[in-house]
PDB file of C-alpha atoms in Angstrom:
ATOM      1  CA  MET J 206     -12.981 -43.137  54.825  1.00 42.00           C
ATOM      2  CA  THR J 207     -15.666 -44.650  52.862  1.00 41.00           C
ATOM      3  CA  PHE J 208     -15.372 -46.628  49.966  1.00 40.00           C
ATOM      4  CA  ASP J 209     -16.809 -44.805  47.129  1.00 43.00           C
ATOM      5  CA  LEU J 210     -16.416 -47.058  45.016  1.00 41.00           C
ATOM      6  CA  THR J 211     -17.341 -44.931  41.549  1.00 41.00           C
ATOM      7  CA  ARG J 212     -15.978 -43.749  38.212  1.00 40.00           C
ATOM      8  CA  ARG J 213     -14.019 -40.959  40.174  1.00 40.00           C
ATOM      9  CA  HIS J 214     -11.863 -43.688  41.316  1.00 41.00           C
ATOM     10  CA  PHE J 215     -11.522 -45.670  38.179  1.00 38.00           C
ATOM     11  CA  LEU J 216     -11.264 -42.754  35.463  1.00 37.00           C
ATOM     12  CA  GLY J 217     -10.045 -44.535  32.231  1.00 39.00           C
ATOM     13  CA  ALA J 218     -10.303 -48.009  33.301  1.00 39.00           C
ATOM     14  CA  THR J 219     -11.103 -49.035  30.027  1.00 38.00           C
ATOM     15  CA  LEU J 220      -8.746 -52.603  30.120  1.00 40.00           C
ATOM     16  CA  ALA J 221      -8.775 -54.312  33.296  1.00 43.00           C
ATOM     17  CA  THR J 222      -5.249 -54.193  34.302  1.00 43.00           C
ATOM     18  CA  ALA J 223      -5.314 -50.051  33.771  1.00 47.00           C
ATOM     19  CA  ALA J 224      -8.145 -50.433  35.918  1.00 51.00           C
ATOM     20  CA  LEU J 225      -5.970 -50.835  39.080  1.00 58.00           C
ATOM     21  CA  SER J 226      -2.484 -50.109  37.573  1.00 47.00           C
ATOM     22  CA  GLY J 227      -3.014 -46.755  36.130  1.00 44.00           C
ATOM     23  CA  PRO J 228      -2.042 -43.534  37.908  1.00 40.00           C
ATOM     24  CA  ALA J 229      -2.968 -42.492  41.530  1.00 39.00           C
ATOM     25  CA  LEU J 230      -5.524 -40.148  41.482  1.00 41.00           C
ATOM     26  CA  ALA J 231      -5.361 -37.437  43.203  1.00 39.00           C
ATOM     27  CA  GLN J 232      -7.587 -37.802  46.446  1.00 56.00           C
ATOM     28  CA  ASP J 233     -10.047 -39.982  48.172  1.00 81.00           C
ATOM     29  CA  LYS J 234      -8.074 -42.722  47.079  1.00 89.00           C
ATOM     30  CA  PRO J 235      -9.880 -45.856  49.392  1.00 95.00           C
ATOM     31  CA  VAL J 236      -7.751 -47.029  52.132  1.00 97.00           C
ATOM     32  CA  LEU J 237      -7.958 -50.825  52.751  1.00 98.00           C
ATOM     33  CA  LYS J 238      -6.968 -51.720  56.319  1.00 98.00           C
ATOM     34  CA  PHE J 239      -5.540 -55.731  55.825  1.00 98.00           C
ATOM     35  CA  SER J 240      -5.002 -57.922  59.024  1.00 97.00           C
ATOM     36  CA  ALA J 241      -2.492 -60.950  59.131  1.00 96.00           C
ATOM     37  CA  VAL J 242      -1.455 -63.256  62.260  1.00 92.00           C
ATOM     38  CA  PHE J 243       2.401 -63.467  60.109  1.00 92.00           C
ATOM     39  CA  SER J 244       5.034 -61.563  60.921  1.00 91.00           C
ATOM     40  CA  GLU J 245       6.536 -58.627  58.458  1.00 93.00           C
ATOM     41  CA  GLN J 246       9.548 -61.157  57.739  1.00 91.00           C
ATOM     42  CA  ASP J 247       7.449 -63.854  56.460  1.00 92.00           C
ATOM     43  CA  ILE J 248       6.960 -64.518  52.634  1.00 94.00           C
ATOM     44  CA  ARG J 249       3.244 -63.946  52.420  1.00 96.00           C
ATOM     45  CA  ALA J 250       3.918 -60.180  54.046  1.00 97.00           C
ATOM     46  CA  GLN J 251       6.110 -59.479  50.467  1.00 97.00           C
ATOM     47  CA  MET J 252       3.235 -61.246  49.024  1.00 98.00           C
ATOM     48  CA  THR J 253       1.083 -58.710  50.377  1.00 98.00           C
ATOM     49  CA  LYS J 254       3.538 -56.064  49.180  1.00 98.00           C
ATOM     50  CA  MET J 255       3.449 -56.656  45.746  1.00 98.00           C
ATOM     51  CA  PHE J 256      -0.425 -57.454  45.847  1.00 98.00           C
ATOM     52  CA  ALA J 257      -0.556 -53.578  47.189  1.00 98.00           C
ATOM     53  CA  GLU J 258       1.558 -51.847  44.590  1.00 98.00           C
ATOM     54  CA  ALA J 259      -0.687 -53.631  41.972  1.00 98.00           C
ATOM     55  CA  ILE J 260      -3.578 -52.193  43.321  1.00 97.00           C
ATOM     56  CA  ALA J 261      -1.788 -48.749  44.234  1.00 96.00           C
ATOM     57  CA  GLY J 262      -3.706 -46.969  41.154  1.00 93.00           C
ATOM     58  CA  SER J 263      -6.898 -47.456  42.959  1.00 93.00           C
ATOM     59  CA  TYR J 264      -6.463 -48.216  46.602  1.00 95.00           C
ATOM     60  CA  LYS J 265      -3.912 -47.705  49.044  1.00 96.00           C
ATOM     61  CA  LEU J 266      -3.510 -50.998  51.130  1.00 98.00           C
ATOM     62  CA  GLU J 267      -2.642 -50.968  54.828  1.00 97.00           C
ATOM     63  CA  PRO J 268      -1.502 -53.785  56.388  1.00 97.00           C
ATOM     64  CA  TYR J 269      -0.665 -54.748  59.715  1.00 97.00           C
ATOM     65  CA  TYR J 270       1.223 -58.112  60.401  1.00 96.00           C
ATOM     66  CA  GLY J 271       1.655 -59.819  63.888  1.00 92.00           C
ATOM     67  CA  GLY J 272      -1.738 -59.620  65.129  1.00 91.00           C
ATOM     68  CA  ASN J 273      -1.136 -56.193  66.028  1.00 91.00           C
ATOM     69  CA  LEU J 274      -4.491 -54.608  64.719  1.00 95.00           C
ATOM     70  CA  PHE J 275      -6.560 -57.523  65.370  1.00 93.00           C
ATOM     71  CA  LYS J 276      -5.691 -60.710  66.938  1.00 89.00           C
ATOM     72  CA  GLN J 277      -5.354 -63.841  65.925  1.00 87.00           C
ATOM     73  CA  GLY J 278      -9.224 -64.879  65.055  1.00 89.00           C
ATOM     74  CA  THR J 279     -10.506 -61.775  65.362  1.00 94.00           C
ATOM     75  CA  GLU J 280      -9.974 -60.519  61.880  1.00 96.00           C
ATOM     76  CA  LEU J 281     -13.191 -61.778  60.108  1.00 97.00           C
ATOM     77  CA  VAL J 282     -15.196 -60.680  63.041  1.00 97.00           C
ATOM     78  CA  ALA J 283     -13.506 -57.179  62.396  1.00 97.00           C
ATOM     79  CA  ILE J 284     -14.129 -57.346  58.870  1.00 98.00           C
ATOM     80  CA  GLN J 285     -17.934 -58.191  59.307  1.00 97.00           C
ATOM     81  CA  ARG J 286     -18.117 -55.210  61.805  1.00 97.00           C
ATOM     82  CA  GLY J 287     -16.713 -52.596  59.033  1.00 97.00           C
ATOM     83  CA  ASN J 288     -13.591 -52.084  61.003  1.00 97.00           C
ATOM     84  CA  LEU J 289     -11.080 -54.271  58.766  1.00 98.00           C
ATOM     85  CA  GLN J 290     -11.624 -54.221  55.100  1.00 98.00           C
ATOM     86  CA  MET J 291      -8.838 -57.063  54.478  1.00 98.00           C
ATOM     87  CA  GLY J 292      -7.462 -59.989  56.055  1.00 97.00           C
ATOM     88  CA  ASN J 293      -5.824 -63.418  55.474  1.00 97.00           C
ATOM     89  CA  ILE J 294      -8.606 -65.329  57.755  1.00 97.00           C
ATOM     90  CA  ALA J 295      -7.740 -68.995  58.563  1.00 95.00           C
ATOM     91  CA  PRO J 296     -10.622 -71.341  56.886  1.00 96.00           C
ATOM     92  CA  GLN J 297     -11.215 -71.933  60.508  1.00 94.00           C
ATOM     93  CA  ASP J 298     -12.326 -68.720  61.662  1.00 95.00           C
ATOM     94  CA  ILE J 299     -14.946 -68.927  59.074  1.00 97.00           C
ATOM     95  CA  SER J 300     -15.938 -72.791  60.204  1.00 95.00           C
ATOM     96  CA  ASN J 301     -16.886 -71.016  64.076  1.00 93.00           C
ATOM     97  CA  GLN J 302     -19.722 -69.442  62.189  1.00 96.00           C
ATOM     98  CA  ILE J 303     -20.463 -71.834  59.100  1.00 97.00           C
ATOM     99  CA  PRO J 304     -20.449 -75.277  60.761  1.00 96.00           C
ATOM    100  CA  GLU J 305     -20.160 -77.158  57.062  1.00 97.00           C
ATOM    101  CA  TRP J 306     -16.684 -74.869  56.807  1.00 97.00           C
ATOM    102  CA  SER J 307     -14.986 -77.295  59.376  1.00 96.00           C
ATOM    103  CA  VAL J 308     -14.308 -80.488  56.846  1.00 97.00           C
ATOM    104  CA  LEU J 309     -12.019 -78.246  54.918  1.00 97.00           C
ATOM    105  CA  THR J 310     -10.124 -77.540  58.153  1.00 95.00           C
ATOM    106  CA  SER J 311      -9.938 -81.655  58.659  1.00 96.00           C
ATOM    107  CA  ALA J 312      -6.511 -83.303  58.661  1.00 97.00           C
ATOM    108  CA  TYR J 313      -5.277 -85.435  55.617  1.00 98.00           C
ATOM    109  CA  LEU J 314      -8.059 -83.972  53.420  1.00 97.00           C
ATOM    110  CA  PHE J 315      -5.736 -81.879  50.799  1.00 98.00           C
ATOM    111  CA  ARG J 316      -2.486 -83.355  48.889  1.00 96.00           C
ATOM    112  CA  ASP J 317      -0.704 -80.600  48.394  1.00 96.00           C
ATOM    113  CA  ALA J 318      -1.019 -77.033  47.920  1.00 97.00           C
ATOM    114  CA  GLN J 319      -1.515 -77.821  44.133  1.00 97.00           C
ATOM    115  CA  HIS J 320      -4.679 -79.407  45.225  1.00 98.00           C
ATOM    116  CA  VAL J 321      -6.062 -76.827  47.354  1.00 98.00           C
ATOM    117  CA  THR J 322      -5.479 -74.565  44.990  1.00 97.00           C
ATOM    118  CA  LYS J 323      -7.892 -76.418  41.978  1.00 97.00           C
ATOM    119  CA  PHE J 324     -10.593 -77.068  45.255  1.00 98.00           C
ATOM    120  CA  PHE J 325     -10.885 -73.100  45.693  1.00 98.00           C
ATOM    121  CA  GLN J 326     -11.136 -73.383  41.773  1.00 97.00           C
ATOM    122  CA  SER J 327     -13.953 -75.924  41.252  1.00 98.00           C
ATOM    123  CA  GLU J 328     -17.790 -75.760  41.648  1.00 97.00           C
ATOM    124  CA  VAL J 329     -17.155 -77.455  45.153  1.00 97.00           C
ATOM    125  CA  GLY J 330     -15.131 -74.546  45.878  1.00 98.00           C
ATOM    126  CA  ALA J 331     -17.073 -71.939  44.491  1.00 98.00           C
ATOM    127  CA  GLU J 332     -20.189 -73.420  46.728  1.00 98.00           C
ATOM    128  CA  PHE J 333     -18.006 -72.722  50.096  1.00 98.00           C
ATOM    129  CA  LYS J 334     -17.284 -69.625  49.022  1.00 98.00           C
ATOM    130  CA  LYS J 335     -20.028 -68.295  48.047  1.00 98.00           C
ATOM    131  CA  MET J 336     -21.308 -69.702  51.589  1.00 98.00           C
ATOM    132  CA  ALA J 337     -18.756 -67.132  52.892  1.00 98.00           C
ATOM    133  CA  ASP J 338     -20.088 -64.505  50.918  1.00 98.00           C
ATOM    134  CA  GLU J 339     -24.037 -65.017  51.736  1.00 98.00           C
ATOM    135  CA  LYS J 340     -23.575 -65.906  55.271  1.00 98.00           C
ATOM    136  CA  LEU J 341     -20.854 -64.046  56.262  1.00 98.00           C
ATOM    137  CA  GLY J 342     -20.274 -61.095  54.145  1.00 98.00           C
ATOM    138  CA  VAL J 343     -16.698 -61.603  52.675  1.00 98.00           C
ATOM    139  CA  TYR J 344     -15.476 -62.297  49.367  1.00 98.00           C
ATOM    140  CA  ILE J 345     -12.847 -64.874  49.146  1.00 98.00           C
ATOM    141  CA  LEU J 346      -9.794 -64.192  46.302  1.00 98.00           C
ATOM    142  CA  GLY J 347      -8.453 -67.551  47.293  1.00 98.00           C
ATOM    143  CA  PRO J 348      -5.929 -69.621  49.151  1.00 98.00           C
ATOM    144  CA  THR J 349      -2.623 -67.791  50.335  1.00 97.00           C
ATOM    145  CA  TYR J 350      -0.380 -71.464  51.011  1.00 97.00           C
ATOM    146  CA  PHE J 351       1.897 -71.332  54.044  1.00 95.00           C
ATOM    147  CA  GLY J 352       3.535 -75.159  54.096  1.00 96.00           C
ATOM    148  CA  ALA J 353       2.570 -78.584  55.013  1.00 97.00           C
ATOM    149  CA  ARG J 354       1.808 -78.445  59.059  1.00 97.00           C
ATOM    150  CA  GLN J 355       4.585 -80.441  61.214  1.00 98.00           C
ATOM    151  CA  ILE J 356       5.185 -81.444  64.662  1.00 98.00           C
ATOM    152  CA  GLY J 357       7.634 -79.779  66.687  1.00 98.00           C
ATOM    153  CA  LEU J 358       8.867 -80.763  70.121  1.00 98.00           C
ATOM    154  CA  LYS J 359      10.723 -80.063  72.581  1.00 98.00           C
ATOM    155  CA  PRO J 360      10.776 -82.886  74.528  1.00 97.00           C
ATOM    156  CA  ASN J 361      13.558 -85.574  72.626  1.00 96.00           C
ATOM    157  CA  LYS J 362      10.777 -88.346  72.292  1.00 96.00           C
ATOM    158  CA  LYS J 363      10.831 -90.402  69.402  1.00 97.00           C
ATOM    159  CA  ILE J 364       7.142 -90.255  68.414  1.00 98.00           C
ATOM    160  CA  ALA J 365       5.793 -93.593  65.466  1.00 98.00           C
ATOM    161  CA  THR J 366       1.985 -93.622  65.900  1.00 98.00           C
ATOM    162  CA  PRO J 367      -0.381 -90.747  67.683  1.00 98.00           C
ATOM    163  CA  ALA J 368      -0.039 -93.696  70.843  1.00 98.00           C
ATOM    164  CA  ASP J 369       3.115 -91.697  71.318  1.00 98.00           C
ATOM    165  CA  MET J 370       1.492 -88.194  71.478  1.00 98.00           C
ATOM    166  CA  ALA J 371      -0.136 -89.237  74.724  1.00 97.00           C
ATOM    167  CA  GLY J 372       0.209 -86.326  77.364  1.00 97.00           C
ATOM    168  CA  ILE J 373       1.779 -83.767  75.152  1.00 98.00           C
ATOM    169  CA  LYS J 374       0.497 -80.307  75.461  1.00 98.00           C
ATOM    170  CA  LEU J 375       0.320 -79.353  72.046  1.00 98.00           C
ATOM    171  CA  ARG J 376      -0.046 -75.729  70.801  1.00 98.00           C
ATOM    172  CA  MET J 377      -3.219 -74.705  69.035  1.00 96.00           C
ATOM    173  CA  PRO J 378      -4.775 -71.452  67.836  1.00 91.00           C
ATOM    174  CA  GLY J 379      -7.948 -71.111  69.826  1.00 89.00           C
ATOM    175  CA  GLY J 380     -10.947 -72.816  68.177  1.00 87.00           C
ATOM    176  CA  ASP J 381     -12.993 -75.555  68.045  1.00 89.00           C
ATOM    177  CA  ALA J 382     -11.450 -76.790  65.031  1.00 89.00           C
ATOM    178  CA  TRP J 383      -7.983 -75.964  65.731  1.00 92.00           C
ATOM    179  CA  GLN J 384      -8.391 -77.759  69.301  1.00 95.00           C
ATOM    180  CA  PHE J 385      -9.823 -80.623  67.508  1.00 96.00           C
ATOM    181  CA  LEU J 386      -7.345 -80.864  64.940  1.00 96.00           C
ATOM    182  CA  GLY J 387      -4.714 -81.282  67.995  1.00 97.00           C
ATOM    183  CA  ALA J 388      -6.799 -84.182  69.533  1.00 97.00           C
ATOM    184  CA  SER J 389      -6.768 -86.106  66.357  1.00 97.00           C
ATOM    185  CA  LEU J 390      -2.901 -86.376  66.304  1.00 98.00           C
ATOM    186  CA  GLY J 391      -3.468 -87.919  69.468  1.00 98.00           C
ATOM    187  CA  ALA J 392      -2.033 -84.819  71.587  1.00 98.00           C
ATOM    188  CA  ASN J 393      -3.808 -82.379  74.326  1.00 98.00           C
ATOM    189  CA  PRO J 394      -4.340 -79.341  72.409  1.00 98.00           C
ATOM    190  CA  THR J 395      -3.470 -76.106  74.427  1.00 97.00           C
ATOM    191  CA  PRO J 396      -4.955 -72.974  73.070  1.00 96.00           C
ATOM    192  CA  MET J 397      -2.092 -70.185  72.930  1.00 95.00           C
ATOM    193  CA  ALA J 398      -1.713 -67.006  70.321  1.00 91.00           C
ATOM    194  CA  TYR J 399       0.575 -67.448  67.975  1.00 91.00           C
ATOM    195  CA  ALA J 400       3.012 -64.699  69.348  1.00 89.00           C
ATOM    196  CA  GLU J 401       2.975 -66.721  72.995  1.00 95.00           C
ATOM    197  CA  VAL J 402       4.981 -69.710  71.490  1.00 97.00           C
ATOM    198  CA  TYR J 403       8.375 -69.104  71.346  1.00 97.00           C
ATOM    199  CA  THR J 404       8.146 -68.464  74.977  1.00 98.00           C
ATOM    200  CA  GLY J 405       6.182 -71.052  75.549  1.00 98.00           C
ATOM    201  CA  LEU J 406       8.685 -74.186  74.336  1.00 98.00           C
ATOM    202  CA  GLN J 407      11.090 -72.514  75.964  1.00 97.00           C
ATOM    203  CA  THR J 408       9.262 -71.947  79.173  1.00 97.00           C
ATOM    204  CA  GLY J 409       7.828 -75.361  79.342  1.00 97.00           C
ATOM    205  CA  ALA J 410       4.014 -74.412  79.118  1.00 98.00           C
ATOM    206  CA  ILE J 411       3.528 -76.509  75.917  1.00 98.00           C
ATOM    207  CA  ASP J 412       5.728 -79.417  74.801  1.00 98.00           C
ATOM    208  CA  GLY J 413       5.244 -78.912  71.135  1.00 98.00           C
ATOM    209  CA  GLN J 414       3.737 -76.662  68.349  1.00 98.00           C
ATOM    210  CA  ASP J 415       2.245 -77.388  64.999  1.00 97.00           C
ATOM    211  CA  ASN J 416       3.496 -75.353  61.999  1.00 96.00           C
ATOM    212  CA  PRO J 417       4.464 -75.382  58.466  1.00 95.00           C
ATOM    213  CA  LEU J 418       8.991 -75.415  58.370  1.00 97.00           C
ATOM    214  CA  PRO J 419       9.033 -71.725  57.003  1.00 93.00           C
ATOM    215  CA  ASN J 420       6.238 -70.450  60.295  1.00 93.00           C
ATOM    216  CA  VAL J 421       9.202 -71.994  61.916  1.00 96.00           C
ATOM    217  CA  LYS J 422      11.985 -70.650  60.170  1.00 94.00           C
ATOM    218  CA  ASN J 423      10.358 -66.956  60.847  1.00 91.00           C
ATOM    219  CA  MET J 424       9.765 -66.997  64.279  1.00 94.00           C
ATOM    220  CA  LYS J 425      12.577 -68.784  65.163  1.00 96.00           C
ATOM    221  CA  PHE J 426      11.142 -71.401  67.056  1.00 97.00           C
ATOM    222  CA  TYR J 427      13.570 -74.175  66.289  1.00 97.00           C
ATOM    223  CA  GLU J 428      15.848 -72.330  69.079  1.00 97.00           C
ATOM    224  CA  VAL J 429      13.418 -73.691  71.631  1.00 98.00           C
ATOM    225  CA  MET J 430      12.472 -77.414  70.150  1.00 98.00           C
ATOM    226  CA  SER J 431      14.654 -80.421  69.626  1.00 98.00           C
ATOM    227  CA  GLN J 432      12.942 -82.203  66.851  1.00 98.00           C
ATOM    228  CA  ILE J 433      10.460 -82.311  64.012  1.00 98.00           C
ATOM    229  CA  VAL J 434       7.632 -85.145  63.556  1.00 98.00           C
ATOM    230  CA  MET J 435       6.830 -84.907  59.823  1.00 98.00           C
ATOM    231  CA  THR J 436       3.350 -85.902  59.685  1.00 98.00           C
ATOM    232  CA  SER J 437       2.254 -83.012  57.298  1.00 97.00           C
ATOM    233  CA  HIS J 438      -0.935 -83.517  58.958  1.00 97.00           C
ATOM    234  CA  LEU J 439      -2.667 -80.379  57.419  1.00 97.00           C
ATOM    235  CA  ILE J 440      -1.779 -78.386  54.137  1.00 97.00           C
ATOM    236  CA  GLY J 441      -1.748 -74.970  55.733  1.00 95.00           C
ATOM    237  CA  TYR J 442      -3.885 -72.110  53.778  1.00 97.00           C
ATOM    238  CA  ASP J 443      -5.239 -68.812  54.699  1.00 97.00           C
ATOM    239  CA  LEU J 444      -7.702 -67.075  52.550  1.00 98.00           C
ATOM    240  CA  LEU J 445      -7.105 -63.278  51.022  1.00 98.00           C
ATOM    241  CA  THR J 446     -10.433 -62.177  52.017  1.00 98.00           C
ATOM    242  CA  ILE J 447     -12.448 -58.499  51.340  1.00 98.00           C
ATOM    243  CA  SER J 448     -15.651 -57.276  52.684  1.00 98.00           C
ATOM    244  CA  SER J 449     -18.182 -58.295  50.052  1.00 98.00           C
ATOM    245  CA  LYS J 450     -19.326 -54.714  50.228  1.00 97.00           C
ATOM    246  CA  ILE J 451     -16.162 -53.171  48.468  1.00 97.00           C
ATOM    247  CA  TRP J 452     -15.927 -56.074  46.027  1.00 98.00           C
ATOM    248  CA  LYS J 453     -19.616 -56.231  44.772  1.00 97.00           C
ATOM    249  CA  GLY J 454     -19.103 -52.043  44.654  1.00 96.00           C
ATOM    250  CA  MET J 455     -16.488 -52.849  41.910  1.00 94.00           C
ATOM    251  CA  SER J 456     -17.717 -53.060  37.992  1.00 94.00           C
ATOM    252  CA  ALA J 457     -16.721 -56.679  36.541  1.00 96.00           C
ATOM    253  CA  ASP J 458     -12.968 -54.696  35.188  1.00 93.00           C
ATOM    254  CA  GLN J 459     -12.531 -53.799  37.974  1.00 93.00           C
ATOM    255  CA  GLN J 460     -13.309 -56.946  40.396  1.00 97.00           C
ATOM    256  CA  LYS J 461     -10.963 -58.657  37.392  1.00 97.00           C
ATOM    257  CA  ALA J 462      -8.178 -56.745  37.691  1.00 96.00           C
ATOM    258  CA  PHE J 463      -8.048 -56.854  41.401  1.00 98.00           C
ATOM    259  CA  GLN J 464      -8.320 -60.607  41.071  1.00 98.00           C
ATOM    260  CA  ALA J 465      -5.552 -60.720  38.790  1.00 98.00           C
ATOM    261  CA  ALA J 466      -3.466 -58.640  40.911  1.00 98.00           C
ATOM    262  CA  ALA J 467      -4.123 -61.130  43.873  1.00 98.00           C
ATOM    263  CA  ASP J 468      -3.927 -64.335  41.925  1.00 98.00           C
ATOM    264  CA  LYS J 469      -0.403 -63.370  41.174  1.00 98.00           C
ATOM    265  CA  ALA J 470       0.777 -62.697  44.383  1.00 98.00           C
ATOM    266  CA  MET J 471      -0.743 -65.813  45.495  1.00 98.00           C
ATOM    267  CA  LYS J 472       1.238 -67.936  43.078  1.00 98.00           C
ATOM    268  CA  TRP J 473       4.723 -66.003  44.088  1.00 98.00           C
ATOM    269  CA  SER J 474       4.240 -66.805  47.488  1.00 97.00           C
ATOM    270  CA  GLU J 475       2.808 -70.536  46.959  1.00 97.00           C
ATOM    271  CA  ASP J 476       6.030 -71.035  44.826  1.00 97.00           C
ATOM    272  CA  GLN J 477       8.420 -69.324  47.300  1.00 96.00           C
ATOM    273  CA  HIS J 478       7.076 -71.605  50.273  1.00 96.00           C
ATOM    274  CA  LEU J 479       7.331 -74.879  48.287  1.00 96.00           C
ATOM    275  CA  ALA J 480      11.274 -74.008  47.529  1.00 95.00           C
ATOM    276  CA  GLN J 481      11.502 -73.006  51.184  1.00 95.00           C
ATOM    277  CA  GLU J 482      10.417 -76.154  52.486  1.00 95.00           C
ATOM    278  CA  LYS J 483      12.753 -78.448  50.190  1.00 93.00           C
ATOM    279  CA  THR J 484      15.687 -76.635  51.766  1.00 96.00           C
ATOM    280  CA  LEU J 485      14.472 -76.018  55.492  1.00 97.00           C
ATOM    281  CA  VAL J 486      15.001 -80.120  55.988  1.00 96.00           C
ATOM    282  CA  ASP J 487      18.702 -80.065  55.765  1.00 96.00           C
ATOM    283  CA  GLU J 488      18.933 -76.628  57.387  1.00 97.00           C
ATOM    284  CA  PHE J 489      17.258 -77.530  60.480  1.00 97.00           C
ATOM    285  CA  LYS J 490      19.403 -81.078  60.462  1.00 97.00           C
ATOM    286  CA  LYS J 491      22.074 -78.697  60.780  1.00 96.00           C
ATOM    287  CA  ALA J 492      21.047 -76.581  63.812  1.00 95.00           C
ATOM    288  CA  GLY J 493      20.801 -79.747  65.257  1.00 96.00           C
ATOM    289  CA  LEU J 494      17.218 -80.745  65.283  1.00 98.00           C
ATOM    290  CA  ASN J 495      16.617 -84.437  64.650  1.00 98.00           C
ATOM    291  CA  ILE J 496      13.557 -84.462  61.766  1.00 98.00           C
ATOM    292  CA  TYR J 497      12.246 -87.611  60.221  1.00 98.00           C
ATOM    293  CA  GLU J 498       8.926 -88.760  59.184  1.00 98.00           C
ATOM    294  CA  PRO J 499       6.707 -90.919  61.415  1.00 98.00           C
ATOM    295  CA  ASN J 500       4.103 -93.810  60.078  1.00 98.00           C
ATOM    296  CA  ILE J 501       1.503 -91.406  58.183  1.00 97.00           C
ATOM    297  CA  ALA J 502      -0.742 -94.089  57.691  1.00 97.00           C
ATOM    298  CA  ALA J 503      -1.432 -94.472  61.413  1.00 98.00           C
ATOM    299  CA  PHE J 504      -1.900 -90.519  61.703  1.00 98.00           C
ATOM    300  CA  ARG J 505      -4.205 -90.463  58.787  1.00 97.00           C
ATOM    301  CA  LYS J 506      -5.914 -93.654  59.896  1.00 97.00           C
ATOM    302  CA  PHE J 507      -6.394 -92.018  63.745  1.00 98.00           C
ATOM    303  CA  ALA J 508      -7.005 -88.631  62.485  1.00 97.00           C
ATOM    304  CA  GLN J 509      -9.913 -89.416  59.966  1.00 96.00           C
ATOM    305  CA  GLU J 510     -11.789 -92.203  62.128  1.00 97.00           C
ATOM    306  CA  LYS J 511     -11.754 -89.626  64.922  1.00 97.00           C
ATOM    307  CA  TYR J 512     -13.099 -86.927  62.850  1.00 96.00           C
ATOM    308  CA  LEU J 513     -15.732 -88.587  61.332  1.00 96.00           C
ATOM    309  CA  ALA J 514     -16.796 -90.174  64.787  1.00 97.00           C
ATOM    310  CA  SER J 515     -17.237 -86.527  65.434  1.00 95.00           C
ATOM    311  CA  ASP J 516     -20.457 -83.981  65.696  1.00 93.00           C
ATOM    312  CA  LEU J 517     -18.202 -82.049  63.541  1.00 93.00           C
ATOM    313  CA  ALA J 518     -18.645 -84.373  60.453  1.00 95.00           C
ATOM    314  CA  LYS J 519     -22.419 -84.235  60.920  1.00 95.00           C
ATOM    315  CA  SER J 520     -22.533 -81.041  59.479  1.00 96.00           C
ATOM    316  CA  TRP J 521     -20.625 -81.559  56.324  1.00 97.00           C
ATOM    317  CA  PRO J 522     -21.932 -81.709  53.582  1.00 96.00           C
ATOM    318  CA  LYS J 523     -23.290 -84.994  51.738  1.00 95.00           C
ATOM    319  CA  GLY J 524     -20.726 -86.098  49.633  1.00 96.00           C
ATOM    320  CA  VAL J 525     -18.081 -83.463  49.773  1.00 97.00           C
ATOM    321  CA  LEU J 526     -14.746 -86.042  51.042  1.00 96.00           C
ATOM    322  CA  GLU J 527     -15.423 -87.851  47.637  1.00 97.00           C
ATOM    323  CA  LYS J 528     -15.433 -84.643  45.728  1.00 97.00           C
ATOM    324  CA  VAL J 529     -12.642 -83.509  47.211  1.00 97.00           C
ATOM    325  CA  ALA J 530     -10.986 -86.178  46.763  1.00 96.00           C
ATOM    326  CA  ALA J 531     -11.407 -86.353  43.240  1.00 97.00           C
ATOM    327  CA  ILE J 532     -10.555 -83.177  42.333  1.00 95.00           C
TER     328      ILE J 532
END
């Protein structure tokens, strides 16, 4: 279906909210295919449903979960080729094409969910969004927070510092940025698809994985782990993204309404994740997992030194670390 974003799709859209929440038109409502690696049980799937309902007057959002339409890491290219209209894109995938973006994937950069949100609302955040728009042809609506990433292990080995991670086969998604993140924790990073992690832990193909607690719950990784090391090494977020071509085909009012619908859904999802993170530690302890905090200062120092000495850091915009820290 072509994406003819003319007045016939938005009749009566005199107000921004009316543009996306009014009665559905009889025909030719554009279909926006949306792809994500998270499961249908994920909080973000409910976020996607809320967003779909908010824009249903003008668009039909067609979601695909669990990497069933496009595998993890391929969604961005699918949007660029016109085979997909929207996606939940990892910043690591953007950094594969824009090296400057790798700074936004580095360990211990963001403090918390609010810091991530404020960054993308800031001037420096706008510069990174502009890069993605101009170089990749994707418009970033905002970050979809899904929790601080922790290390979950099957072996019952006490982890205090990165030195204790030596030899640990830690599953990380494919791609240089993800693999370097694993190495920055002292581990032996091992690429593996998200859907294969449970079996990988079960069979011993990997020793551990790094994911936020809500993901551990949704994917039932806790069933095949003995412990969770609360490193909080990366504030986990993806990016709700739409094809720039479609975005630029909207009027200012249409963009405002579309953005407002996205903002509301993303804020709801963030609140749900934060609330769930607070309760899951006790839940996992009751399930028999050993949960503890290692020497965070040692992990932060090791990771930051490794990043600054790497080729990745050579592409980082001058002064960006200071600007992010100042937000």
